[in-house]
Amino acid sequence: ARMILEIMDFFDDKTRFTAMQRTTGYPAAMVAEMMARGEVAKGAVRLETAIDARTFVKALPMRGIKLQERFEYNVA
């Protein structure tokens, strides 16, 4: 089985941030916060293995970035 998370984001009239600014800047800020709290592995480590994915995914909607999840079964 495989879980797929998709993000479709748009310009935010309230903040005036583009979708590109939101989907690149917000995650970078989230990781910086995790680093400040000591939640990120030290050294040169790939993002995918340096942070807890569940924590990261749960934090996206709190910043207004909506995720759509779907599952595929019997993936070869």
mmCIF file of N, CA, C and O in Angstrom:
data_model
loop_
_atom_site.group_PDB
_atom_site.id
_atom_site.type_symbol
_atom_site.label_atom_id
_atom_site.label_comp_id
_atom_site.label_asym_id
_atom_site.label_seq_id
_atom_site.Cartn_x
_atom_site.Cartn_y
_atom_site.Cartn_z
ATOM 1 N N ALA A 1 0.847 -1.179 0.000
ATOM 2 C CA ALA A 1 0.000 0.000 0.000
ATOM 3 C C ALA A 1 0.894 1.244 0.000
ATOM 4 O O ALA A 1 2.034 1.205 0.453
ATOM 5 N N ARG A 2 0.332 2.303 -0.509
ATOM 6 C CA ARG A 2 1.066 3.565 -0.566
ATOM 7 C C ARG A 2 0.104 4.709 -0.252
ATOM 8 O O ARG A 2 -1.028 4.735 -0.731
ATOM 9 N N MET A 3 0.566 5.643 0.571
ATOM 10 C CA MET A 3 -0.218 6.834 0.870
ATOM 11 C C MET A 3 0.388 7.994 0.079
ATOM 12 O O MET A 3 1.596 8.201 0.097
ATOM 13 N N ILE A 4 -0.466 8.741 -0.594
ATOM 14 C CA ILE A 4 -0.022 9.868 -1.411
ATOM 15 C C ILE A 4 -0.632 11.146 -0.848
ATOM 16 O O ILE A 4 -1.845 11.223 -0.644
ATOM 17 N N LEU A 5 0.216 12.122 -0.573
ATOM 18 C CA LEU A 5 -0.239 13.423 -0.093
ATOM 19 C C LEU A 5 -0.053 14.434 -1.211
ATOM 20 O O LEU A 5 1.030 14.557 -1.763
ATOM 21 N N GLU A 6 -1.114 15.154 -1.530
ATOM 22 C CA GLU A 6 -1.051 16.165 -2.584
ATOM 23 C C GLU A 6 -1.388 17.534 -2.005
ATOM 24 O O GLU A 6 -2.272 17.665 -1.164
ATOM 25 N N ILE A 7 -0.660 18.530 -2.485
ATOM 26 C CA ILE A 7 -0.911 19.911 -2.078
ATOM 27 C C ILE A 7 -1.277 20.712 -3.317
ATOM 28 O O ILE A 7 -0.578 20.643 -4.329
ATOM 29 N N MET A 8 -2.357 21.447 -3.223
ATOM 30 C CA MET A 8 -2.730 22.413 -4.261
ATOM 31 C C MET A 8 -2.971 23.715 -3.508
ATOM 32 O O MET A 8 -3.886 23.810 -2.703
ATOM 33 N N ASP A 9 -2.119 24.691 -3.733
ATOM 34 C CA ASP A 9 -2.198 25.932 -2.988
ATOM 35 C C ASP A 9 -2.401 27.099 -3.949
ATOM 36 O O ASP A 9 -2.086 26.992 -5.139
ATOM 37 N N PHE A 10 -2.918 28.202 -3.422
ATOM 38 C CA PHE A 10 -3.242 29.368 -4.246
ATOM 39 C C PHE A 10 -2.781 30.650 -3.563
ATOM 40 O O PHE A 10 -2.445 30.651 -2.384
ATOM 41 N N PHE A 11 -2.802 31.722 -4.294
ATOM 42 C CA PHE A 11 -2.492 33.046 -3.769
ATOM 43 C C PHE A 11 -3.390 33.342 -2.571
ATOM 44 O O PHE A 11 -4.576 33.037 -2.578
ATOM 45 N N ASP A 12 -2.815 33.918 -1.526
ATOM 46 C CA ASP A 12 -3.572 34.250 -0.319
ATOM 47 C C ASP A 12 -3.836 35.753 -0.305
ATOM 48 O O ASP A 12 -2.913 36.555 -0.147
ATOM 49 N N ASP A 13 -5.101 36.146 -0.492
ATOM 50 C CA ASP A 13 -5.463 37.564 -0.521
ATOM 51 C C ASP A 13 -5.145 38.270 0.795
ATOM 52 O O ASP A 13 -4.802 39.454 0.795
ATOM 53 N N LYS A 14 -5.264 37.559 1.898
ATOM 54 C CA LYS A 14 -5.046 38.172 3.204
ATOM 55 C C LYS A 14 -3.570 38.517 3.440
ATOM 56 O O LYS A 14 -3.245 39.618 3.854
ATOM 57 N N THR A 15 -2.685 37.561 3.183
ATOM 58 C CA THR A 15 -1.255 37.780 3.422
ATOM 59 C C THR A 15 -0.526 38.349 2.206
ATOM 60 O O THR A 15 0.584 38.833 2.334
ATOM 61 N N ARG A 16 -1.146 38.211 1.032
ATOM 62 C CA ARG A 16 -0.558 38.628 -0.246
ATOM 63 C C ARG A 16 0.622 37.737 -0.659
ATOM 64 O O ARG A 16 1.442 38.123 -1.466
ATOM 65 N N PHE A 17 0.692 36.526 -0.089
ATOM 66 C CA PHE A 17 1.733 35.578 -0.454
ATOM 67 C C PHE A 17 1.248 34.715 -1.622
ATOM 68 O O PHE A 17 0.101 34.263 -1.626
ATOM 69 N N THR A 18 2.141 34.456 -2.564
ATOM 70 C CA THR A 18 1.812 33.553 -3.657
ATOM 71 C C THR A 18 1.840 32.109 -3.156
ATOM 72 O O THR A 18 2.393 31.817 -2.087
ATOM 73 N N ALA A 19 1.271 31.218 -3.943
ATOM 74 C CA ALA A 19 1.303 29.799 -3.596
ATOM 75 C C ALA A 19 2.747 29.316 -3.489
ATOM 76 O O ALA A 19 3.078 28.532 -2.593
ATOM 77 N N MET A 20 3.619 29.785 -4.373
ATOM 78 C CA MET A 20 5.029 29.371 -4.337
ATOM 79 C C MET A 20 5.697 29.854 -3.047
ATOM 80 O O MET A 20 6.450 29.111 -2.413
ATOM 81 N N GLN A 21 5.408 31.086 -2.645
ATOM 82 C CA GLN A 21 5.980 31.595 -1.398
ATOM 83 C C GLN A 21 5.480 30.784 -0.204
ATOM 84 O O GLN A 21 6.241 30.472 0.715
ATOM 85 N N ARG A 22 4.207 30.451 -0.218
ATOM 86 C CA ARG A 22 3.617 29.715 0.893
ATOM 87 C C ARG A 22 4.157 28.288 0.979
ATOM 88 O O ARG A 22 4.464 27.799 2.064
ATOM 89 N N THR A 23 4.270 27.606 -0.157
ATOM 90 C CA THR A 23 4.652 26.191 -0.140
ATOM 91 C C THR A 23 6.156 25.974 -0.064
ATOM 92 O O THR A 23 6.598 24.844 0.124
ATOM 93 N N THR A 24 6.944 27.029 -0.202
ATOM 94 C CA THR A 24 8.387 26.900 0.014
ATOM 95 C C THR A 24 8.806 27.572 1.316
ATOM 96 O O THR A 24 9.578 27.013 2.078
ATOM 97 N N GLY A 25 8.288 28.755 1.579
ATOM 98 C CA GLY A 25 8.683 29.493 2.772
ATOM 99 C C GLY A 25 8.141 28.916 4.060
ATOM 100 O O GLY A 25 8.861 28.831 5.063
ATOM 101 N N TYR A 26 6.878 28.527 4.075
ATOM 102 C CA TYR A 26 6.296 27.988 5.306
ATOM 103 C C TYR A 26 6.991 26.700 5.753
ATOM 104 O O TYR A 26 7.356 26.575 6.924
ATOM 105 N N PRO A 27 7.203 25.728 4.862
ATOM 106 C CA PRO A 27 7.932 24.527 5.297
ATOM 107 C C PRO A 27 9.353 24.837 5.784
ATOM 108 O O PRO A 27 9.814 24.247 6.754
ATOM 109 N N ALA A 28 10.032 25.777 5.129
ATOM 110 C CA ALA A 28 11.381 26.137 5.580
ATOM 111 C C ALA A 28 11.321 26.720 6.993
ATOM 112 O O ALA A 28 12.160 26.399 7.845
ATOM 113 N N ALA A 29 10.334 27.567 7.256
ATOM 114 C CA ALA A 29 10.177 28.142 8.591
ATOM 115 C C ALA A 29 9.822 27.067 9.606
ATOM 116 O O ALA A 29 10.296 27.104 10.761
ATOM 117 N N MET A 30 9.003 26.103 9.206
ATOM 118 C CA MET A 30 8.635 25.011 10.108
ATOM 119 C C MET A 30 9.861 24.206 10.511
ATOM 120 O O MET A 30 10.034 23.870 11.686
ATOM 121 N N VAL A 31 10.735 23.910 9.557
ATOM 122 C CA VAL A 31 11.951 23.151 9.850
ATOM 123 C C VAL A 31 12.889 23.985 10.725
ATOM 124 O O VAL A 31 13.506 23.461 11.655
ATOM 125 N N ALA A 32 12.965 25.288 10.480
ATOM 126 C CA ALA A 32 13.794 26.158 11.320
ATOM 127 C C ALA A 32 13.295 26.130 12.767
ATOM 128 O O ALA A 32 14.103 26.092 13.707
ATOM 129 N N GLU A 33 11.968 26.136 12.953
ATOM 130 C CA GLU A 33 11.407 26.039 14.297
ATOM 131 C C GLU A 33 11.770 24.706 14.942
ATOM 132 O O GLU A 33 12.126 24.648 16.124
ATOM 133 N N MET A 34 11.681 23.623 14.156
ATOM 134 C CA MET A 34 12.040 22.300 14.672
ATOM 135 C C MET A 34 13.520 22.264 15.063
ATOM 136 O O MET A 34 13.887 21.664 16.082
ATOM 137 N N MET A 35 14.367 22.901 14.249
ATOM 138 C CA MET A 35 15.796 22.957 14.558
ATOM 139 C C MET A 35 16.029 23.696 15.874
ATOM 140 O O MET A 35 16.827 23.263 16.707
ATOM 141 N N ALA A 36 15.335 24.808 16.065
ATOM 142 C CA ALA A 36 15.492 25.606 17.285
ATOM 143 C C ALA A 36 15.068 24.820 18.527
ATOM 144 O O ALA A 36 15.631 25.019 19.610
ATOM 145 N N ARG A 37 14.099 23.936 18.367
ATOM 146 C CA ARG A 37 13.631 23.118 19.493
ATOM 147 C C ARG A 37 14.463 21.846 19.679
ATOM 148 O O ARG A 37 14.197 21.051 20.561
ATOM 149 N N GLY A 38 15.449 21.639 18.799
ATOM 150 C CA GLY A 38 16.298 20.453 18.902
ATOM 151 C C GLY A 38 15.648 19.198 18.367
ATOM 152 O O GLY A 38 16.033 18.092 18.738
ATOM 153 N N GLU A 39 14.676 19.337 17.479
ATOM 154 C CA GLU A 39 13.938 18.187 16.952
ATOM 155 C C GLU A 39 14.497 17.680 15.626
ATOM 156 O O GLU A 39 13.937 16.752 15.045
ATOM 157 N N VAL A 40 15.575 18.271 15.157
ATOM 158 C CA VAL A 40 16.149 17.898 13.855
ATOM 159 C C VAL A 40 17.517 17.271 14.078
ATOM 160 O O VAL A 40 18.311 17.763 14.896
ATOM 161 N N ALA A 41 17.780 16.198 13.349
ATOM 162 C CA ALA A 41 19.085 15.550 13.439
ATOM 163 C C ALA A 41 20.182 16.551 13.074
ATOM 164 O O ALA A 41 20.013 17.372 12.177
ATOM 165 N N LYS A 42 21.298 16.478 13.791
ATOM 166 C CA LYS A 42 22.406 17.394 13.536
ATOM 167 C C LYS A 42 23.258 16.906 12.380
ATOM 168 O O LYS A 42 23.316 15.726 12.092
ATOM 169 N N GLY A 43 23.904 17.860 11.720
ATOM 170 C CA GLY A 43 24.804 17.523 10.628
ATOM 171 C C GLY A 43 24.114 17.611 9.281
ATOM 172 O O GLY A 43 22.978 18.069 9.164
ATOM 173 N N ALA A 44 24.824 17.174 8.270
ATOM 174 C CA ALA A 44 24.310 17.195 6.906
ATOM 175 C C ALA A 44 23.449 15.958 6.686
ATOM 176 O O ALA A 44 23.950 14.876 6.399
ATOM 177 N N VAL A 45 22.148 16.139 6.880
ATOM 178 C CA VAL A 45 21.200 15.030 6.787
ATOM 179 C C VAL A 45 20.074 15.441 5.854
ATOM 180 O O VAL A 45 19.614 16.577 5.882
ATOM 181 N N ARG A 46 19.628 14.522 5.006
ATOM 182 C CA ARG A 46 18.496 14.821 4.118
ATOM 183 C C ARG A 46 17.270 15.183 4.934
ATOM 184 O O ARG A 46 16.998 14.593 5.977
ATOM 185 N N LEU A 47 16.513 16.142 4.451
ATOM 186 C CA LEU A 47 15.312 16.591 5.142
ATOM 187 C C LEU A 47 14.378 15.425 5.437
ATOM 188 O O LEU A 47 13.792 15.339 6.512
ATOM 189 N N GLU A 48 14.240 14.513 4.492
ATOM 190 C CA GLU A 48 13.310 13.391 4.634
ATOM 191 C C GLU A 48 13.645 12.515 5.832
ATOM 192 O O GLU A 48 12.782 11.833 6.369
ATOM 193 N N THR A 49 14.909 12.475 6.233
ATOM 194 C CA THR A 49 15.303 11.649 7.364
ATOM 195 C C THR A 49 15.637 12.484 8.601
ATOM 196 O O THR A 49 15.755 11.938 9.690
ATOM 197 N N ALA A 50 15.764 13.787 8.448
ATOM 198 C CA ALA A 50 16.149 14.656 9.565
ATOM 199 C C ALA A 50 14.982 15.031 10.462
ATOM 200 O O ALA A 50 15.177 15.310 11.639
ATOM 201 N N ILE A 51 13.779 15.057 9.917
ATOM 202 C CA ILE A 51 12.620 15.486 10.700
ATOM 203 C C ILE A 51 11.579 14.377 10.755
ATOM 204 O O ILE A 51 11.588 13.454 9.941
ATOM 205 N N ASP A 52 10.680 14.503 11.707
ATOM 206 C CA ASP A 52 9.577 13.549 11.820
ATOM 207 C C ASP A 52 8.491 13.936 10.820
ATOM 208 O O ASP A 52 7.914 15.029 10.910
ATOM 209 N N ALA A 53 8.229 13.083 9.872
ATOM 210 C CA ALA A 53 7.271 13.388 8.798
ATOM 211 C C ALA A 53 5.862 13.636 9.333
ATOM 212 O O ALA A 53 5.167 14.527 8.840
ATOM 213 N N ARG A 54 5.438 12.883 10.328
ATOM 214 C CA ARG A 54 4.082 13.076 10.865
ATOM 215 C C ARG A 54 3.920 14.474 11.473
ATOM 216 O O ARG A 54 2.913 15.138 11.264
ATOM 217 N N THR A 55 4.923 14.918 12.208
ATOM 218 C CA THR A 55 4.884 16.255 12.806
ATOM 219 C C THR A 55 4.828 17.317 11.717
ATOM 220 O O THR A 55 4.060 18.272 11.788
ATOM 221 N N PHE A 56 5.623 17.131 10.689
ATOM 222 C CA PHE A 56 5.688 18.081 9.577
ATOM 223 C C PHE A 56 4.338 18.163 8.855
ATOM 224 O O PHE A 56 3.802 19.242 8.614
ATOM 225 N N VAL A 57 3.766 17.016 8.536
ATOM 226 C CA VAL A 57 2.493 16.972 7.807
ATOM 227 C C VAL A 57 1.358 17.562 8.648
ATOM 228 O O VAL A 57 0.501 18.268 8.124
ATOM 229 N N LYS A 58 1.361 17.308 9.939
ATOM 230 C CA LYS A 58 0.322 17.866 10.807
ATOM 231 C C LYS A 58 0.427 19.383 10.923
ATOM 232 O O LYS A 58 -0.570 20.065 11.157
ATOM 233 N N ALA A 59 1.628 19.931 10.775
ATOM 234 C CA ALA A 59 1.836 21.373 10.929
ATOM 235 C C ALA A 59 1.420 22.163 9.687
ATOM 236 O O ALA A 59 1.134 23.355 9.790
ATOM 237 N N LEU A 60 1.378 21.541 8.531
ATOM 238 C CA LEU A 60 1.020 22.262 7.299
ATOM 239 C C LEU A 60 -0.374 22.880 7.360
ATOM 240 O O LEU A 60 -0.529 24.065 7.071
ATOM 241 N N PRO A 61 -1.421 22.136 7.731
ATOM 242 C CA PRO A 61 -2.756 22.746 7.793
ATOM 243 C C PRO A 61 -2.868 23.885 8.803
ATOM 244 O O PRO A 61 -3.659 24.801 8.630
ATOM 245 N N MET A 62 -2.031 23.858 9.842
ATOM 246 C CA MET A 62 -2.055 24.945 10.816
ATOM 247 C C MET A 62 -1.572 26.256 10.197
ATOM 248 O O MET A 62 -1.825 27.322 10.733
ATOM 249 N N ARG A 63 -0.898 26.158 9.065
ATOM 250 C CA ARG A 63 -0.435 27.336 8.338
ATOM 251 C C ARG A 63 -1.280 27.598 7.093
ATOM 252 O O ARG A 63 -0.914 28.374 6.229
ATOM 253 N N GLY A 64 -2.407 26.909 7.006
ATOM 254 C CA GLY A 64 -3.323 27.144 5.897
ATOM 255 C C GLY A 64 -2.994 26.380 4.628
ATOM 256 O O GLY A 64 -3.601 26.612 3.592
ATOM 257 N N ILE A 65 -2.044 25.470 4.682
ATOM 258 C CA ILE A 65 -1.707 24.652 3.515
ATOM 259 C C ILE A 65 -2.482 23.347 3.636
ATOM 260 O O ILE A 65 -2.256 22.554 4.549
ATOM 261 N N LYS A 66 -3.407 23.139 2.724
ATOM 262 C CA LYS A 66 -4.296 21.976 2.788
ATOM 263 C C LYS A 66 -3.688 20.798 2.041
ATOM 264 O O LYS A 66 -3.156 20.945 0.948
ATOM 265 N N LEU A 67 -3.820 19.650 2.640
ATOM 266 C CA LEU A 67 -3.343 18.399 2.057
ATOM 267 C C LEU A 67 -4.525 17.522 1.689
ATOM 268 O O LEU A 67 -5.527 17.493 2.393
ATOM 269 N N GLN A 68 -4.372 16.827 0.587
ATOM 270 C CA GLN A 68 -5.359 15.811 0.218
ATOM 271 C C GLN A 68 -4.612 14.486 0.219
ATOM 272 O O GLN A 68 -3.546 14.364 -0.387
ATOM 273 N N GLU A 69 -5.148 13.525 0.919
ATOM 274 C CA GLU A 69 -4.476 12.233 0.956
ATOM 275 C C GLU A 69 -5.315 11.184 0.256
ATOM 276 O O GLU A 69 -6.531 11.245 0.244
ATOM 277 N N ARG A 70 -4.603 10.269 -0.355
ATOM 278 C CA ARG A 70 -5.271 9.134 -0.980
ATOM 279 C C ARG A 70 -4.378 7.917 -0.824
ATOM 280 O O ARG A 70 -3.175 8.040 -0.589
ATOM 281 N N PHE A 71 -4.967 6.779 -0.941
ATOM 282 C CA PHE A 71 -4.248 5.529 -0.751
ATOM 283 C C PHE A 71 -4.338 4.679 -2.009
ATOM 284 O O PHE A 71 -5.377 4.672 -2.678
ATOM 285 N N GLU A 72 -3.263 4.012 -2.306
ATOM 286 C CA GLU A 72 -3.227 3.038 -3.397
ATOM 287 C C GLU A 72 -2.854 1.695 -2.764
ATOM 288 O O GLU A 72 -1.932 1.624 -1.960
ATOM 289 N N TYR A 73 -3.570 0.674 -3.154
ATOM 290 C CA TYR A 73 -3.325 -0.642 -2.619
ATOM 291 C C TYR A 73 -2.849 -1.570 -3.715
ATOM 292 O O TYR A 73 -3.120 -1.357 -4.883
ATOM 293 N N ASN A 74 -2.122 -2.599 -3.291
ATOM 294 C CA ASN A 74 -1.566 -3.585 -4.239
ATOM 295 C C ASN A 74 -0.643 -2.937 -5.250
ATOM 296 O O ASN A 74 -0.708 -3.214 -6.441
ATOM 297 N N VAL A 75 0.208 -2.041 -4.767
ATOM 298 C CA VAL A 75 1.173 -1.369 -5.642
ATOM 299 C C VAL A 75 2.339 -2.299 -5.863
ATOM 300 O O VAL A 75 2.919 -2.841 -4.926
ATOM 301 N N ALA A 76 2.678 -2.499 -7.121
ATOM 302 C CA ALA A 76 3.785 -3.414 -7.438
ATOM 303 C C ALA A 76 5.098 -2.684 -7.452
ATOM 304 O O ALA A 76 5.234 -1.549 -7.679
#
